[in-house]
């Protein structure tokens, strides 16, 4: 139970922007205190409540408090739909909520009209942009109703939902064909992928489509891929698992249709000999999951790592083993140090005395991984120091996950990360077991995550047109990061190419207007020609200035004079900036 003093303290945090209460029970009095706290937290924009079921009266009171709040992102358990009419009214009348996630909605065999009421509210609500319904599999009547509603709703841009087992995806095909607002759609459920081919041809607005658990085969999928090849708006399609016997055939089909960069798919490898004997699995597979069955012969595992160390173009690798020996660690380290496209690495295995240090040595040379996860892996203090140095130097790492039941391992890594993150401005997420008592260190880490997240938003502001020095400095730090590209795509709805062109344009702006951006000169100082009407050496001066600026960063220009510096610039050294490109030296 959460004490009353906690909510009293919450109410005083007027600047708090994000609040998450996970796996807690709330009494009737605690709910009342939470309602009051929400009303007092005027800056609260994101709220996640993972609380045990409330009675209808408390649910209504909580929704009333949320209706009057500034919350734009809301994450609630599925029981909030038990009183479907009340929640539908809350959603229909809400004018601030942009993102809604409802977890674990009661299964399709037990619910009545809860989901229908939710979808009905989308006819009235013209503000909500993202709706996530994980593990919610729609019945035919619900799917048909959603398709009807989405034909009228053009404000919802992201939708995640599923198809109940045994149902056909006809209603989703209708939704894809008729809706003009959705940019991202994720559908879970078992269905044949070629049944969506017709609607893909007609949709002109969808940018990303994820079809998890869809049944995929080279022959049946060809109609879908033909439709995708003719669709100019879809940038990325993520598919479920391709059976390990046919990934080569499937990828060959993608290459024939020019879709290898637009389609991402999984290939789950349970038997290394099958995978390695499939010669046509080629060099372009993008994801691989290595989990040998039972007790594989160690030479087979070594051979698998040897193949992995070949020039494959994986973007995601997940490896599960009972034990990682030194030979395998060296082969894996060789791959990690050489790959330039791998983005996500998930590892779970026991290690011997030296294999983790070998593996970390390869990771330290990697310049592409943005998501790194360790599960049930042991770290010595020396290993933790190496991982800390890796994170301190990395400009690509955005997310680290450490899931270890061993307290000493978690403490060694998390305490090291809390120290090294002072100099890292790119890491946005660190996750570990919540039940471990690492509070002091995790508080320091989350503080740095908030700093890094704010800096990323500042960089986005500059890319969108802001010209402040703070935003420019953040933009300069993130100009080559994938996180800036992804965030801009999310904010603007532009393609990756358009976003990268935007970044190039703003980078040129800094170069050409460096003195203005850093605050050395004002933006509109007019420079008049002298009495002799001399020809201004504009371009010579400008080229010289660009050469000087090429050695500088925005953060190199301090806002206050350096202490002890008494030399004042002579009047004849002053440079006035002419409106436009002209410069005149006086």
mmCIF file of C-alpha atoms in Angstrom, residues 108-109 111-120 137-149 162-172:
data_model
loop_
_atom_site.group_PDB
_atom_site.id
_atom_site.type_symbol
_atom_site.label_atom_id
_atom_site.label_comp_id
_atom_site.label_asym_id
_atom_site.label_seq_id
_atom_site.Cartn_x
_atom_site.Cartn_y
_atom_site.Cartn_z
ATOM 1 C CA UNK A 108 -12.733 -11.581 -26.555
ATOM 2 C CA UNK A 109 -14.708 -14.508 -25.140
ATOM 3 C CA UNK A 111 -16.132 -9.062 -22.863
ATOM 4 C CA UNK A 112 -19.392 -7.474 -24.035
ATOM 5 C CA UNK A 113 -19.416 -3.949 -25.486
ATOM 6 C CA UNK A 114 -16.324 -2.475 -23.797
ATOM 7 C CA UNK A 115 -14.200 -2.257 -26.948
ATOM 8 C CA UNK A 116 -17.135 -1.112 -29.092
ATOM 9 C CA UNK A 117 -17.709 1.800 -26.694
ATOM 10 C CA UNK A 118 -14.003 2.686 -26.889
ATOM 11 C CA UNK A 119 -14.011 2.728 -30.691
ATOM 12 C CA UNK A 120 -17.245 4.727 -30.723
ATOM 13 C CA UNK A 137 -7.624 -9.401 -30.259
ATOM 14 C CA UNK A 138 -10.758 -8.160 -31.996
ATOM 15 C CA UNK A 139 -13.861 -10.186 -32.724
ATOM 16 C CA UNK A 140 -15.362 -9.824 -36.224
ATOM 17 C CA UNK A 141 -18.030 -7.357 -35.038
ATOM 18 C CA UNK A 142 -15.387 -5.206 -33.318
ATOM 19 C CA UNK A 143 -13.121 -5.264 -36.363
ATOM 20 C CA UNK A 144 -15.958 -4.189 -38.659
ATOM 21 C CA UNK A 145 -16.958 -1.368 -36.322
ATOM 22 C CA UNK A 146 -13.355 -0.146 -36.037
ATOM 23 C CA UNK A 147 -13.070 -0.049 -39.837
ATOM 24 C CA UNK A 148 -16.252 2.057 -40.030
ATOM 25 C CA UNK A 149 -15.001 4.474 -37.358
ATOM 26 C CA UNK A 162 -4.883 -7.685 -33.030
ATOM 27 C CA UNK A 163 -7.145 -10.154 -34.819
ATOM 28 C CA UNK A 164 -8.772 -12.907 -32.742
ATOM 29 C CA UNK A 165 -7.611 -16.409 -33.679
ATOM 30 C CA UNK A 166 -9.598 -17.893 -36.549
ATOM 31 C CA UNK A 167 -10.957 -14.578 -37.837
ATOM 32 C CA UNK A 168 -10.192 -13.294 -41.315
ATOM 33 C CA UNK A 169 -8.432 -9.913 -41.781
ATOM 34 C CA UNK A 170 -11.133 -8.584 -44.128
ATOM 35 C CA UNK A 171 -12.097 -5.782 -41.768
ATOM 36 C CA UNK A 172 -8.488 -4.653 -41.405
#
